[in-house]
Amino acid sequence: MKLINFPHLVQAEIYKLMNYGDVFIFSLTSKKCTQSIENVRFKEIYLIRINTDAMRNTVKATVVFQNGEEQQIVELCPSLRFYEKEIKNITIFGQKTEYRYRNHRTYYPSASRQELTYFLYNQLHRLFGKHTIFEFVMTGKWDCLPIIPNIKRSIMNSLENTPAEYLDDYFKALPAQEIVKISMKRLYGNLSPNSKLYEAQNLKISCNFMSPDILFNFKGKTAILTGVHYTKEDICQFLKNWKSKTSGINLHRLNVFIDKGFDDFESINQIVDTKKITVGVPEELLNHQGETFDSYIVRADGIVAWLVISRIKISLHVQDFTEEEMLKKYNIDH
């Protein structure tokens, strides 16, 4: 390849003008090509997403740019489809494959999704990993949960029932996650009280049946929980725990969607001693993401949390000021 003979600065500028799929394929042609790309800083990359799809039996990598736009790097497929055209032979990860240039799709004669995921991640991490967030997306079955040590974001979508130990084992091997999104049919068993899933900074779970333990053990900043079976007693106990600083110490925002709803939800206000906001606080402070908070609770250290309680939803929004500071600043009547 003549490009390898150019000065490094010239190579870097050429790589930055190339499609990322082309850069990836070019890196596989020789060790020198890989090394020349490793030294380039691709500042426009925000994250790289690796997606395993059990339904299609594919592994795909996509780059997400700082401006939110996306570009597919490569898609690895298990076999050649007869209707594909513009196919070229290429050796990747030691295997002879069929490669389609137009959509950067590569066909493997034989390989598991887990193997392909590891191969793909290792190469992408070498090329772009020094300054890049990696996100793992699993769609379909739980039979492919590769342990990728530098993954910071995990998104899992499955219609299957999920043994709790699958999630415990997966997150145990990873650093604390920035973002976790899980959609599943049902969780069998309970997560460990020390599960690293609870350490995710931002957590979103949708599940037809799951223990309420996650509400009490969550250590991160924001959580959206849907479909988990909560009783009124669970909600009251959590709010009491938050007030006493025994649960949700780091919590900033919580949304809990109650699948069957509470007919007597208003009694929660009396049980946890909520306080109504009548006048004083500017509306822009009480309106957040389409919600208007009308009451609040106070933690043991004086910190305030806006609160909305309805038949099907509980929303908590922790503030950075105390009740005393709020009353003094806004002259609130409560």
Coordinates of C-alpha atoms in Angstrom, one line a residue:
M1 CA 0.0 0.0 0.0
K2 CA 1.6 3.3 -1.1
L3 CA -0.3 5.2 1.7
I4 CA 2.0 3.5 4.3
N5 CA 5.0 5.2 2.7
F6 CA 3.6 8.7 3.3
P7 CA 4.7 10.8 6.3
H8 CA 2.5 10.2 9.4
L9 CA 0.8 13.6 9.2
V10 CA -0.2 13.0 5.6
Q11 CA -1.5 9.6 6.5
A12 CA -3.5 11.0 9.4
E13 CA -5.2 13.6 7.2
I14 CA -6.1 11.0 4.6
Y15 CA -7.6 8.7 7.2
K16 CA -9.7 11.5 8.5
L17 CA -11.2 12.0 5.1
M18 CA -12.1 8.3 4.6
N19 CA -15.3 6.5 5.5
Y20 CA -14.8 4.7 8.8
G21 CA -15.8 1.4 7.2
D22 CA -12.9 1.9 4.7
V23 CA -10.5 2.8 7.6
F24 CA -11.5 -0.4 9.4
I25 CA -11.1 -2.7 6.3
F26 CA -7.8 -0.9 5.4
S27 CA -6.5 -1.6 9.0
L28 CA -6.9 -5.4 8.4
T29 CA -4.6 -5.5 5.3
S30 CA -1.4 -5.5 7.4
K31 CA 0.1 -4.8 10.8
K32 CA 1.7 -1.6 9.5
C33 CA -1.7 -0.3 8.4
T34 CA -3.2 -1.0 11.8
Q35 CA -0.2 0.8 13.5
S36 CA -0.5 3.8 11.3
I37 CA -4.2 4.2 12.1
E38 CA -3.6 3.7 15.9
N39 CA -1.7 6.9 16.1
V40 CA -4.5 9.1 14.6
R41 CA -6.8 11.0 16.9
F42 CA -10.3 10.9 15.5
K43 CA -11.8 13.8 17.6
E44 CA -15.2 13.7 16.0
I45 CA -16.0 10.3 17.4
Y46 CA -18.3 10.3 20.4
L47 CA -18.8 6.6 20.9
I48 CA -18.7 3.3 19.1
R49 CA -21.7 1.0 19.4
I50 CA -21.3 -2.8 19.0
N51 CA -24.6 -4.5 18.4
T52 CA -25.3 -8.3 18.5
D53 CA -28.6 -9.4 17.0
A54 CA -29.7 -13.0 17.7
M55 CA -32.6 -12.8 15.3
R56 CA -30.3 -12.0 12.3
N57 CA -27.3 -13.7 13.9
T58 CA -25.1 -10.6 13.1
V59 CA -22.6 -8.4 14.8
K60 CA -22.5 -4.7 13.8
A61 CA -20.3 -1.7 14.7
T62 CA -21.4 1.9 14.3
V63 CA -19.6 5.1 15.0
V64 CA -21.6 7.9 16.6
F65 CA -20.2 11.4 16.1
Q66 CA -20.2 14.3 18.5
N67 CA -23.0 15.9 16.5
G68 CA -25.2 12.8 16.9
E69 CA -24.9 11.5 13.4
E70 CA -24.1 7.9 12.8
Q71 CA -22.1 5.9 10.3
Q72 CA -21.9 2.1 10.0
I73 CA -18.3 0.7 10.2
V74 CA -19.0 -2.9 9.4
E75 CA -21.6 -5.7 9.8
L76 CA -20.5 -9.3 10.3
C77 CA -22.9 -11.9 9.0
P78 CA -22.7 -15.7 9.3
S79 CA -23.3 -16.7 5.7
L80 CA -23.5 -15.3 2.2
R81 CA -26.9 -14.3 0.9
F82 CA -27.5 -15.3 -2.7
Y83 CA -28.9 -11.9 -3.8
E84 CA -25.9 -9.9 -2.6
K85 CA -23.8 -8.3 -5.4
E86 CA -20.5 -6.5 -5.5
I87 CA -18.8 -9.2 -3.4
K88 CA -15.1 -9.3 -2.9
N89 CA -12.9 -11.9 -1.1
I90 CA -11.0 -10.6 1.9
T91 CA -9.3 -12.2 4.9
I92 CA -10.4 -10.9 8.3
F93 CA -9.3 -12.2 11.7
G94 CA -7.6 -15.1 9.9
Q95 CA -10.7 -16.3 8.0
K96 CA -11.5 -16.0 4.4
T97 CA -14.7 -14.0 4.1
E98 CA -16.9 -12.4 1.5
Y99 CA -17.1 -8.6 1.7
R100 CA -19.6 -6.2 0.2
Y101 CA -18.1 -2.8 -0.2
R102 CA -21.3 -0.7 -0.6
N103 CA -22.7 -1.4 3.0
H104 CA -19.5 -2.7 4.6
R105 CA -21.1 -6.1 5.2
T106 CA -18.8 -9.1 5.7
Y107 CA -19.9 -12.8 5.5
Y108 CA -18.2 -15.4 7.5
P109 CA -18.2 -19.1 6.6
S110 CA -18.3 -20.1 10.3
A111 CA -18.0 -18.2 13.5
S112 CA -20.1 -17.6 16.6
R113 CA -21.5 -14.2 17.4
Q114 CA -19.5 -14.1 20.6
E115 CA -16.3 -14.8 18.7
L116 CA -17.1 -12.1 16.1
T117 CA -17.9 -9.6 18.9
Y118 CA -14.5 -10.1 20.5
F119 CA -12.7 -9.9 17.2
L120 CA -14.5 -6.8 16.3
Y121 CA -14.1 -5.0 19.6
N122 CA -10.4 -5.8 19.9
Q123 CA -9.7 -4.3 16.5
L124 CA -11.9 -1.2 17.0
H125 CA -10.3 -0.6 20.4
R126 CA -6.9 -0.7 18.9
L127 CA -7.9 1.8 16.2
F128 CA -10.1 4.2 18.1
G129 CA -10.3 3.1 21.7
K130 CA -7.9 5.5 23.4
H131 CA -10.4 8.4 23.6
T132 CA -13.7 6.7 22.7
I133 CA -16.7 5.4 24.7
F134 CA -17.8 1.9 23.8
E135 CA -21.5 0.9 24.0
F136 CA -22.7 -2.7 23.8
V137 CA -26.2 -3.5 22.5
M138 CA -27.7 -7.0 22.7
T139 CA -30.9 -7.8 20.9
G140 CA -32.6 -11.2 21.2
K141 CA -31.3 -14.1 23.2
W142 CA -29.1 -14.0 26.3
D143 CA -26.7 -16.6 24.9
C144 CA -24.3 -13.9 23.7
L145 CA -23.1 -11.7 26.5
P146 CA -19.4 -11.2 25.8
I147 CA -17.4 -9.7 28.6
I148 CA -15.7 -6.7 27.0
P149 CA -13.7 -4.9 29.8
N150 CA -13.9 -1.3 28.5
I151 CA -17.6 -1.2 27.8
K152 CA -19.1 1.8 29.6
R153 CA -22.7 1.5 28.3
S154 CA -24.9 -1.6 28.1
I155 CA -28.2 -1.9 26.3
M156 CA -30.1 -5.2 26.3
N157 CA -33.4 -6.0 24.6
S158 CA -34.9 -9.5 24.9
L159 CA -38.4 -11.1 25.0
E160 CA -36.9 -14.0 27.0
N161 CA -37.1 -14.7 30.7
T162 CA -33.7 -13.8 32.3
P163 CA -31.9 -15.6 35.1
A164 CA -30.7 -13.0 37.6
E165 CA -27.2 -14.5 37.7
Y166 CA -26.7 -13.7 34.0
L167 CA -26.9 -10.0 34.8
D168 CA -24.8 -10.4 38.0
D169 CA -22.0 -12.2 36.2
Y170 CA -22.0 -9.8 33.2
F171 CA -21.8 -6.5 35.2
K172 CA -19.4 -8.0 37.8
A173 CA -16.8 -8.3 35.1
L174 CA -17.2 -4.7 33.9
P175 CA -16.4 -1.2 35.3
A176 CA -19.4 0.6 36.8
Q177 CA -21.6 1.6 33.9
E178 CA -22.4 5.1 32.7
I179 CA -25.7 3.9 31.2
V180 CA -27.7 0.7 31.4
K181 CA -30.9 0.0 29.6
I182 CA -32.6 -3.3 29.9
S183 CA -35.9 -4.5 28.4
M184 CA -36.8 -8.1 29.2
K185 CA -39.9 -10.3 29.8
R186 CA -39.2 -11.5 33.4
L187 CA -36.3 -11.7 35.8
Y188 CA -35.9 -15.1 37.5
G189 CA -34.5 -14.9 41.0
N190 CA -33.1 -11.8 42.7
L191 CA -30.0 -9.9 41.9
S192 CA -27.2 -10.0 44.4
P193 CA -27.5 -7.1 47.0
N194 CA -24.0 -6.1 45.8
S195 CA -24.7 -6.4 42.1
K196 CA -22.7 -4.0 40.1
L197 CA -25.8 -3.3 38.0
Y198 CA -26.9 -1.1 41.0
E199 CA -23.8 1.1 40.4
A200 CA -24.9 2.3 37.0
Q201 CA -25.1 6.0 36.9
N202 CA -28.1 6.0 34.7
L203 CA -30.5 3.0 34.7
K204 CA -33.6 2.2 32.7
I205 CA -35.4 -1.1 33.1
S206 CA -38.6 -2.4 31.6
C207 CA -39.7 -5.8 32.9
N208 CA -43.0 -7.6 33.3
F209 CA -41.9 -9.0 36.6
M210 CA -39.0 -8.1 38.8
S211 CA -38.3 -7.8 42.5
P212 CA -38.5 -4.3 44.0
D213 CA -35.0 -4.7 45.4
I214 CA -33.6 -2.6 42.7
L215 CA -35.4 0.4 44.0
F216 CA -33.7 0.0 47.4
N217 CA -30.3 -1.0 46.3
F218 CA -29.7 1.4 43.4
K219 CA -26.6 3.6 44.0
G220 CA -26.6 5.7 40.8
K221 CA -28.0 9.1 39.8
T222 CA -31.1 8.5 37.6
A223 CA -33.4 5.6 37.3
I224 CA -36.5 4.9 35.2
L225 CA -38.3 1.7 36.3
T226 CA -41.3 0.3 34.3
G227 CA -43.4 -2.8 34.9
V228 CA -41.6 -3.8 38.1
H229 CA -44.2 -5.1 40.6
Y230 CA -44.3 -2.5 43.4
T231 CA -46.8 -2.3 46.2
K232 CA -47.8 0.9 47.9
E233 CA -45.8 -0.3 50.9
D234 CA -42.7 -0.6 48.7
I235 CA -43.0 3.0 47.5
C236 CA -43.7 4.3 51.0
Q237 CA -40.7 2.4 52.5
F238 CA -38.4 3.7 49.8
L239 CA -39.4 7.3 50.3
K240 CA -38.9 6.9 54.0
N241 CA -35.5 5.4 53.4
W242 CA -34.6 8.3 51.1
K243 CA -35.6 10.8 53.8
S244 CA -33.5 9.0 56.4
K245 CA -30.5 8.6 53.9
T246 CA -30.6 4.8 53.9
S247 CA -31.5 4.5 50.2
G248 CA -30.9 6.5 47.1
I249 CA -28.0 8.6 48.6
N250 CA -26.7 9.6 45.2
L251 CA -30.1 9.8 43.5
H252 CA -30.9 12.8 41.3
R253 CA -34.0 11.7 39.5
L254 CA -36.4 8.7 39.8
N255 CA -39.4 7.7 37.7
V256 CA -41.3 4.6 38.7
F257 CA -44.2 3.4 36.5
I258 CA -46.7 1.3 38.4
D259 CA -48.0 -1.5 36.1
K260 CA -51.4 -2.0 37.9
G261 CA -51.6 1.3 39.6
F262 CA -52.6 2.3 43.1
D263 CA -56.3 3.1 43.8
D264 CA -55.4 4.8 47.1
F265 CA -52.3 6.5 46.0
E266 CA -53.2 9.7 47.8
S267 CA -52.6 8.0 51.1
I268 CA -48.9 7.9 50.3
N269 CA -48.7 11.6 50.9
Q270 CA -49.8 11.2 54.5
I271 CA -47.6 8.2 55.2
V272 CA -44.4 9.8 54.1
D273 CA -45.3 13.3 55.2
T274 CA -45.1 15.1 51.9
K275 CA -45.5 18.9 51.8
K276 CA -47.5 20.8 49.3
I277 CA -46.0 23.7 47.3
T278 CA -48.7 26.4 47.1
V279 CA -46.9 29.6 46.1
G280 CA -43.5 31.0 45.7
V281 CA -41.4 28.7 43.5
P282 CA -41.0 29.8 39.9
E283 CA -42.9 27.5 37.5
E284 CA -39.7 26.8 35.5
L285 CA -38.2 25.1 38.5
L286 CA -41.3 22.9 39.0
N287 CA -41.7 21.9 35.4
H288 CA -39.3 19.3 34.2
Q289 CA -39.6 17.0 31.1
G290 CA -43.3 17.6 30.9
E291 CA -44.1 17.1 34.6
T292 CA -45.2 19.7 37.1
F293 CA -44.2 18.9 40.6
D294 CA -46.7 20.0 43.3
S295 CA -45.2 18.7 46.5
Y296 CA -41.9 17.9 48.2
I297 CA -40.2 15.8 50.9
V298 CA -37.2 16.6 53.0
R299 CA -34.2 14.5 53.7
A300 CA -32.5 14.2 57.1
D301 CA -29.8 16.7 56.0
G302 CA -32.5 19.2 54.9
I303 CA -32.2 18.6 51.1
V304 CA -35.4 18.9 49.2
A305 CA -36.8 16.6 46.5
W306 CA -39.8 17.6 44.3
L307 CA -42.4 14.8 44.2
V308 CA -45.3 13.8 42.0
I309 CA -47.5 10.9 43.1
S310 CA -50.3 9.6 40.8
R311 CA -52.1 6.3 40.5
I312 CA -49.6 4.9 37.9
K313 CA -46.4 6.9 38.4
I314 CA -44.1 8.2 41.1
S315 CA -41.5 10.9 40.2
L316 CA -38.8 12.2 42.5
H317 CA -36.5 15.1 41.5
V318 CA -33.7 15.8 44.1
Q319 CA -32.7 19.4 44.4
D320 CA -29.4 21.0 45.5
F321 CA -30.8 23.2 48.2
T322 CA -32.3 22.6 51.7
E323 CA -35.8 23.3 52.8
E324 CA -34.6 26.3 54.8
E325 CA -32.9 27.8 51.8
M326 CA -35.9 27.2 49.7
L327 CA -38.4 28.8 52.1
K328 CA -36.1 31.8 52.6
K329 CA -35.4 32.4 48.9
Y330 CA -38.9 31.8 47.5
N331 CA -41.1 32.7 50.5
I332 CA -43.0 29.5 50.2
D333 CA -46.2 28.9 52.1
H334 CA -46.6 25.1 52.7

